[in-house]
């Protein structure tokens, strides 16, 4: 194990080693091709290739360099590890806040997802992404954990002005706040294009399913959205639909008055 760790550590100590292995995965390369693609000097490429040859991952040919049989396997596995690590790193803020008892999916399911994080200089960026999804779709299925006026306004316009249809699940507390805010709630129900359900318990996450994308919101203890994940992956979509239906079936539909 120590020898394997040392081998990986040797490669990762230099971004140029990593990039040489990456480029050689697609086939043999000349020294000049490596210099140009990696944007490194001839001296750097010589030092890197000499080291990888000594390590047994690369061999020199009459034309240039190629991976050894073991180097080819190592480069593929190493590239996969880098990809998975990048996915995990971008998802860390989301899973920090998202309730673990809700999401049964592995982080790997979100490999191609877009993750938007709340930052001090752009605290509403996750919400803005969610709003853009609401305003550009014909059908909306959503689980709403909080009463967010800016979201409510976009939702209202999507129903009343863009003729979108929606099925929404929200908590009793959120319903009470919406009912105190005026007639907007009754207006959207009266369109006949909205089904509204009240869930008996507090809701700890947000979910939006549109025609093309699933957006999942993770909230902090103060009710602010800390991260938003958007995905078009079919596995994520199936999980979202099943989760939405689970909450909808446990909720009570609100009839128009």
mmCIF file of C-alpha atoms in Angstrom:
data_model
loop_
_atom_site.group_PDB
_atom_site.id
_atom_site.type_symbol
_atom_site.label_atom_id
_atom_site.label_comp_id
_atom_site.label_asym_id
_atom_site.label_seq_id
_atom_site.Cartn_x
_atom_site.Cartn_y
_atom_site.Cartn_z
ATOM 1 C CA UNK A 1 0.000 0.000 0.000
ATOM 2 C CA UNK A 2 2.810 2.419 0.866
ATOM 3 C CA UNK A 3 4.405 1.854 -2.528
ATOM 4 C CA UNK A 4 1.094 2.546 -4.303
ATOM 5 C CA UNK A 5 0.568 5.754 -2.321
ATOM 6 C CA UNK A 6 4.081 6.872 -3.188
ATOM 7 C CA UNK A 7 3.455 6.213 -6.882
ATOM 8 C CA UNK A 8 0.282 8.314 -6.866
ATOM 9 C CA UNK A 9 1.952 11.020 -4.802
ATOM 10 C CA UNK A 10 4.808 11.204 -7.313
ATOM 11 C CA UNK A 11 2.425 11.859 -10.203
ATOM 12 C CA UNK A 12 0.228 14.360 -8.363
ATOM 13 C CA UNK A 13 3.155 16.482 -7.155
ATOM 14 C CA UNK A 14 3.416 17.862 -10.704
ATOM 15 C CA UNK A 15 0.532 19.071 -12.838
ATOM 16 C CA UNK A 16 2.766 18.503 -15.851
ATOM 17 C CA UNK A 17 3.056 14.793 -15.039
ATOM 18 C CA UNK A 18 -0.695 14.594 -14.742
ATOM 19 C CA UNK A 19 -1.187 16.328 -18.081
ATOM 20 C CA UNK A 20 1.401 14.198 -19.901
ATOM 21 C CA UNK A 21 -0.398 11.050 -18.766
ATOM 22 C CA UNK A 22 -3.701 12.614 -19.802
ATOM 23 C CA UNK A 23 -2.482 13.390 -23.322
ATOM 24 C CA UNK A 24 -0.811 10.023 -23.792
ATOM 25 C CA UNK A 25 -4.080 8.240 -22.983
ATOM 26 C CA UNK A 26 -5.251 9.034 -26.524
ATOM 27 C CA UNK A 27 -2.098 7.682 -28.173
ATOM 28 C CA UNK A 28 1.559 8.230 -28.913
ATOM 29 C CA UNK A 29 2.833 11.821 -28.879
ATOM 30 C CA UNK A 30 6.049 13.504 -29.995
ATOM 31 C CA UNK A 31 7.978 15.736 -27.646
ATOM 32 C CA UNK A 32 6.884 18.755 -29.667
ATOM 33 C CA UNK A 33 3.222 17.768 -29.465
ATOM 34 C CA UNK A 34 3.479 17.438 -25.704
ATOM 35 C CA UNK A 35 5.194 20.822 -25.427
ATOM 36 C CA UNK A 36 2.464 22.495 -27.468
ATOM 37 C CA UNK A 37 -0.536 20.797 -25.841
ATOM 38 C CA UNK A 38 0.724 21.244 -22.292
ATOM 39 C CA UNK A 39 2.294 24.675 -22.910
ATOM 40 C CA UNK A 40 5.544 23.682 -21.254
ATOM 41 C CA UNK A 41 9.154 24.129 -22.215
ATOM 42 C CA UNK A 42 11.233 21.418 -23.849
ATOM 43 C CA UNK A 43 13.297 21.185 -20.676
ATOM 44 C CA UNK A 44 10.172 20.625 -18.552
ATOM 45 C CA UNK A 45 8.794 17.949 -20.888
ATOM 46 C CA UNK A 46 12.151 16.199 -20.925
ATOM 47 C CA UNK A 47 12.303 16.167 -17.139
ATOM 48 C CA UNK A 48 8.701 14.971 -16.834
ATOM 49 C CA UNK A 49 8.947 12.214 -19.435
ATOM 50 C CA UNK A 50 12.279 11.011 -18.000
ATOM 51 C CA UNK A 51 10.648 10.713 -14.597
ATOM 52 C CA UNK A 52 7.572 8.884 -15.910
ATOM 53 C CA UNK A 53 9.805 6.518 -17.878
ATOM 54 C CA UNK A 54 11.782 5.768 -14.736
ATOM 55 C CA UNK A 55 8.518 5.202 -12.846
ATOM 56 C CA UNK A 56 7.436 2.668 -15.473
ATOM 57 C CA UNK A 57 4.349 4.507 -16.737
ATOM 58 C CA UNK A 58 5.775 5.812 -20.027
ATOM 59 C CA UNK A 59 8.179 4.496 -22.625
ATOM 60 C CA UNK A 60 10.081 6.232 -25.411
ATOM 61 C CA UNK A 61 9.596 5.216 -29.027
ATOM 62 C CA UNK A 62 11.317 6.209 -32.262
ATOM 63 C CA UNK A 63 8.632 8.848 -32.790
ATOM 64 C CA UNK A 64 8.055 10.064 -29.269
ATOM 65 C CA UNK A 65 6.365 8.696 -26.154
ATOM 66 C CA UNK A 66 3.564 6.306 -25.281
ATOM 67 C CA UNK A 67 2.129 4.691 -22.197
ATOM 68 C CA UNK A 68 3.396 1.295 -21.120
ATOM 69 C CA UNK A 69 0.758 -1.446 -20.685
ATOM 70 C CA UNK A 70 0.661 -0.796 -16.946
ATOM 71 C CA UNK A 71 0.853 2.944 -17.580
ATOM 72 C CA UNK A 72 -2.232 2.796 -19.803
ATOM 73 C CA UNK A 73 -4.267 1.141 -17.049
ATOM 74 C CA UNK A 74 -2.873 3.508 -14.432
ATOM 75 C CA UNK A 75 -3.675 6.580 -16.559
ATOM 76 C CA UNK A 76 -7.276 5.461 -17.101
ATOM 77 C CA UNK A 77 -7.847 4.712 -13.413
ATOM 78 C CA UNK A 78 -6.134 7.933 -12.403
ATOM 79 C CA UNK A 79 -8.303 9.983 -14.787
ATOM 80 C CA UNK A 80 -11.441 8.366 -13.372
ATOM 81 C CA UNK A 81 -10.295 9.127 -9.829
ATOM 82 C CA UNK A 82 -9.668 12.756 -10.751
ATOM 83 C CA UNK A 83 -13.131 13.024 -12.309
ATOM 84 C CA UNK A 84 -14.847 11.498 -9.283
ATOM 85 C CA UNK A 85 -12.848 13.694 -6.906
ATOM 86 C CA UNK A 86 -13.849 16.810 -8.864
ATOM 87 C CA UNK A 87 -17.489 15.754 -8.598
ATOM 88 C CA UNK A 88 -17.224 15.175 -4.857
ATOM 89 C CA UNK A 89 -15.519 18.509 -4.285
ATOM 90 C CA UNK A 90 -18.174 20.493 -6.125
ATOM 91 C CA UNK A 91 -20.945 18.634 -4.252
ATOM 92 C CA UNK A 92 -19.491 18.998 -0.757
ATOM 93 C CA UNK A 93 -21.306 22.281 0.043
ATOM 94 C CA UNK A 94 -24.607 20.838 -1.181
ATOM 95 C CA UNK A 95 -24.395 17.639 0.850
ATOM 96 C CA UNK A 96 -23.275 19.602 3.886
ATOM 97 C CA UNK A 97 -26.762 21.128 4.057
ATOM 98 C CA UNK A 98 -28.982 18.594 2.325
ATOM 99 C CA UNK A 99 -30.793 16.209 4.734
ATOM 100 C CA UNK A 100 -29.229 12.762 4.458
ATOM 101 C CA UNK A 101 -32.469 10.926 5.158
ATOM 102 C CA UNK A 102 -34.052 12.440 2.027
ATOM 103 C CA UNK A 103 -31.547 11.746 -0.742
ATOM 104 C CA UNK A 104 -30.773 8.092 -1.383
ATOM 105 C CA UNK A 105 -28.647 8.881 -4.433
ATOM 106 C CA UNK A 106 -24.892 8.499 -4.544
ATOM 107 C CA UNK A 107 -22.959 11.715 -5.239
ATOM 108 C CA UNK A 108 -21.790 10.008 -8.438
ATOM 109 C CA UNK A 109 -25.289 10.459 -9.847
ATOM 110 C CA UNK A 110 -24.605 14.207 -9.893
ATOM 111 C CA UNK A 111 -21.395 13.971 -11.924
ATOM 112 C CA UNK A 112 -22.747 16.177 -14.722
ATOM 113 C CA UNK A 113 -24.871 18.410 -12.488
ATOM 114 C CA UNK A 114 -24.546 22.177 -12.144
ATOM 115 C CA UNK A 115 -23.963 23.246 -8.551
ATOM 116 C CA UNK A 116 -24.593 26.828 -7.460
ATOM 117 C CA UNK A 117 -23.382 27.849 -4.004
ATOM 118 C CA UNK A 118 -24.415 30.797 -1.860
ATOM 119 C CA UNK A 119 -21.431 33.141 -1.562
ATOM 120 C CA UNK A 120 -20.936 36.355 0.437
ATOM 121 C CA UNK A 121 -20.721 38.462 -2.730
ATOM 122 C CA UNK A 122 -23.662 36.673 -4.434
ATOM 123 C CA UNK A 123 -25.946 35.361 -1.663
ATOM 124 C CA UNK A 124 -28.988 34.964 -3.917
ATOM 125 C CA UNK A 125 -27.353 33.187 -6.846
ATOM 126 C CA UNK A 126 -28.914 29.775 -6.019
ATOM 127 C CA UNK A 127 -32.373 31.355 -5.817
ATOM 128 C CA UNK A 128 -31.819 33.207 -9.093
ATOM 129 C CA UNK A 129 -30.973 29.939 -10.835
ATOM 130 C CA UNK A 130 -34.157 28.347 -9.504
ATOM 131 C CA UNK A 131 -36.233 31.341 -10.612
ATOM 132 C CA UNK A 132 -34.865 31.064 -14.138
ATOM 133 C CA UNK A 133 -36.002 27.451 -14.249
ATOM 134 C CA UNK A 134 -39.504 28.338 -13.098
ATOM 135 C CA UNK A 135 -39.955 31.169 -15.604
ATOM 136 C CA UNK A 136 -38.934 29.090 -18.598
ATOM 137 C CA UNK A 137 -41.097 25.970 -18.335
ATOM 138 C CA UNK A 138 -44.631 24.823 -19.144
ATOM 139 C CA UNK A 139 -45.018 22.394 -16.238
ATOM 140 C CA UNK A 140 -43.878 22.733 -12.653
ATOM 141 C CA UNK A 141 -43.729 20.200 -9.861
ATOM 142 C CA UNK A 142 -42.280 21.682 -6.729
ATOM 143 C CA UNK A 143 -41.794 21.092 -3.020
ATOM 144 C CA UNK A 144 -41.564 24.467 -1.281
ATOM 145 C CA UNK A 145 -39.970 24.494 2.195
ATOM 146 C CA UNK A 146 -40.159 28.245 2.839
ATOM 147 C CA UNK A 147 -42.219 31.302 1.960
ATOM 148 C CA UNK A 148 -39.993 33.228 -0.456
ATOM 149 C CA UNK A 149 -41.695 36.340 -1.911
ATOM 150 C CA UNK A 150 -39.357 36.590 -4.916
ATOM 151 C CA UNK A 151 -40.030 32.941 -5.764
ATOM 152 C CA UNK A 152 -43.774 33.384 -5.247
ATOM 153 C CA UNK A 153 -43.834 36.283 -7.704
ATOM 154 C CA UNK A 154 -42.056 34.286 -10.408
ATOM 155 C CA UNK A 155 -44.315 31.300 -9.754
ATOM 156 C CA UNK A 156 -47.406 33.542 -9.979
ATOM 157 C CA UNK A 157 -46.290 35.007 -13.319
ATOM 158 C CA UNK A 158 -45.544 31.566 -14.741
ATOM 159 C CA UNK A 159 -49.104 30.474 -13.935
ATOM 160 C CA UNK A 160 -51.040 33.642 -14.688
ATOM 161 C CA UNK A 161 -49.083 35.111 -17.616
ATOM 162 C CA UNK A 162 -47.350 32.119 -19.223
ATOM 163 C CA UNK A 163 -50.188 29.615 -18.674
ATOM 164 C CA UNK A 164 -47.896 27.102 -16.984
ATOM 165 C CA UNK A 165 -49.420 24.276 -14.964
ATOM 166 C CA UNK A 166 -48.153 23.305 -11.532
ATOM 167 C CA UNK A 167 -48.410 20.787 -8.741
ATOM 168 C CA UNK A 168 -47.008 22.150 -5.493
ATOM 169 C CA UNK A 169 -46.407 20.652 -2.059
ATOM 170 C CA UNK A 170 -45.788 22.996 0.863
ATOM 171 C CA UNK A 171 -45.899 22.905 4.636
ATOM 172 C CA UNK A 172 -48.732 24.192 6.817
ATOM 173 C CA UNK A 173 -46.635 27.131 7.983
ATOM 174 C CA UNK A 174 -45.870 28.192 4.424
ATOM 175 C CA UNK A 175 -49.546 27.890 3.499
ATOM 176 C CA UNK A 176 -50.543 30.116 6.425
ATOM 177 C CA UNK A 177 -48.068 32.793 5.355
ATOM 178 C CA UNK A 178 -49.257 32.661 1.736
ATOM 179 C CA UNK A 179 -52.881 32.981 2.811
ATOM 180 C CA UNK A 180 -52.021 36.119 4.796
ATOM 181 C CA UNK A 181 -50.247 37.659 1.807
ATOM 182 C CA UNK A 182 -53.414 38.327 -0.199
ATOM 183 C CA UNK A 183 -55.382 36.796 -3.060
ATOM 184 C CA UNK A 184 -52.494 35.515 -5.204
ATOM 185 C CA UNK A 185 -52.785 31.978 -3.848
ATOM 186 C CA UNK A 186 -56.496 31.767 -4.596
ATOM 187 C CA UNK A 187 -55.940 33.315 -8.024
ATOM 188 C CA UNK A 188 -53.566 30.556 -9.157
ATOM 189 C CA UNK A 189 -55.815 27.811 -7.785
ATOM 190 C CA UNK A 190 -58.795 29.278 -9.624
ATOM 191 C CA UNK A 191 -57.001 28.905 -12.965
ATOM 192 C CA UNK A 192 -57.569 25.150 -12.783
ATOM 193 C CA UNK A 193 -53.945 24.593 -13.782
ATOM 194 C CA UNK A 194 -52.614 24.354 -10.223
ATOM 195 C CA UNK A 195 -52.844 21.554 -7.700
ATOM 196 C CA UNK A 196 -51.803 22.598 -4.206
ATOM 197 C CA UNK A 197 -51.023 20.153 -1.400
ATOM 198 C CA UNK A 198 -50.250 20.830 2.248
ATOM 199 C CA UNK A 199 -47.721 18.568 3.949
ATOM 200 C CA UNK A 200 -48.347 18.048 7.675
ATOM 201 C CA UNK A 201 -44.737 18.498 8.822
ATOM 202 C CA UNK A 202 -41.952 21.020 8.192
ATOM 203 C CA UNK A 203 -40.051 20.444 4.943
ATOM 204 C CA UNK A 204 -36.266 20.620 5.026
ATOM 205 C CA UNK A 205 -35.387 20.824 1.316
ATOM 206 C CA UNK A 206 -36.585 22.288 -1.960
ATOM 207 C CA UNK A 207 -37.391 20.412 -5.147
ATOM 208 C CA UNK A 208 -38.292 21.650 -8.612
ATOM 209 C CA UNK A 209 -39.093 19.361 -11.544
ATOM 210 C CA UNK A 210 -39.607 21.079 -14.891
ATOM 211 C CA UNK A 211 -39.972 19.800 -18.439
ATOM 212 C CA UNK A 212 -36.218 19.395 -18.836
ATOM 213 C CA UNK A 213 -34.395 19.658 -15.520
ATOM 214 C CA UNK A 214 -34.485 18.778 -11.838
ATOM 215 C CA UNK A 215 -33.350 21.408 -9.332
ATOM 216 C CA UNK A 216 -32.743 20.480 -5.686
ATOM 217 C CA UNK A 217 -32.273 23.103 -2.992
ATOM 218 C CA UNK A 218 -30.344 22.692 0.254
ATOM 219 C CA UNK A 219 -31.233 25.133 3.026
ATOM 220 C CA UNK A 220 -29.434 26.399 6.090
ATOM 221 C CA UNK A 221 -30.842 26.575 9.598
ATOM 222 C CA UNK A 222 -31.934 30.168 8.952
ATOM 223 C CA UNK A 223 -34.035 29.163 5.934
ATOM 224 C CA UNK A 224 -31.702 30.547 3.278
ATOM 225 C CA UNK A 225 -30.830 28.426 0.271
ATOM 226 C CA UNK A 226 -27.189 27.435 0.613
ATOM 227 C CA UNK A 227 -26.837 25.403 -2.568
ATOM 228 C CA UNK A 228 -28.781 24.412 -5.662
ATOM 229 C CA UNK A 229 -28.067 21.346 -7.777
ATOM 230 C CA UNK A 230 -29.487 21.178 -11.318
ATOM 231 C CA UNK A 231 -29.440 17.901 -13.208
ATOM 232 C CA UNK A 232 -30.776 16.346 -16.394
ATOM 233 C CA UNK A 233 -29.617 12.864 -15.410
ATOM 234 C CA UNK A 234 -32.395 10.288 -15.758
ATOM 235 C CA UNK A 235 -31.515 8.587 -12.455
ATOM 236 C CA UNK A 236 -31.768 11.904 -10.620
ATOM 237 C CA UNK A 237 -35.038 12.693 -12.380
ATOM 238 C CA UNK A 238 -36.532 9.336 -11.380
ATOM 239 C CA UNK A 239 -35.495 9.899 -7.758
ATOM 240 C CA UNK A 240 -37.010 13.398 -7.851
ATOM 241 C CA UNK A 241 -40.333 12.162 -9.224
ATOM 242 C CA UNK A 242 -40.540 9.357 -6.663
ATOM 243 C CA UNK A 243 -39.670 11.749 -3.821
ATOM 244 C CA UNK A 244 -42.188 14.303 -5.023
ATOM 245 C CA UNK A 245 -44.942 11.682 -5.217
ATOM 246 C CA UNK A 246 -44.080 10.425 -1.733
ATOM 247 C CA UNK A 247 -44.593 13.908 -0.296
ATOM 248 C CA UNK A 248 -47.667 14.633 -2.414
ATOM 249 C CA UNK A 249 -49.422 11.430 -1.331
ATOM 250 C CA UNK A 250 -48.721 12.260 2.320
ATOM 251 C CA UNK A 251 -50.205 15.737 1.887
ATOM 252 C CA UNK A 252 -53.763 17.092 1.689
ATOM 253 C CA UNK A 253 -55.002 18.832 -1.423
ATOM 254 C CA UNK A 254 -56.323 22.373 -1.042
ATOM 255 C CA UNK A 255 -59.546 22.951 -2.941
ATOM 256 C CA UNK A 256 -60.536 26.231 -4.543
ATOM 257 C CA UNK A 257 -63.042 28.275 -2.551
#
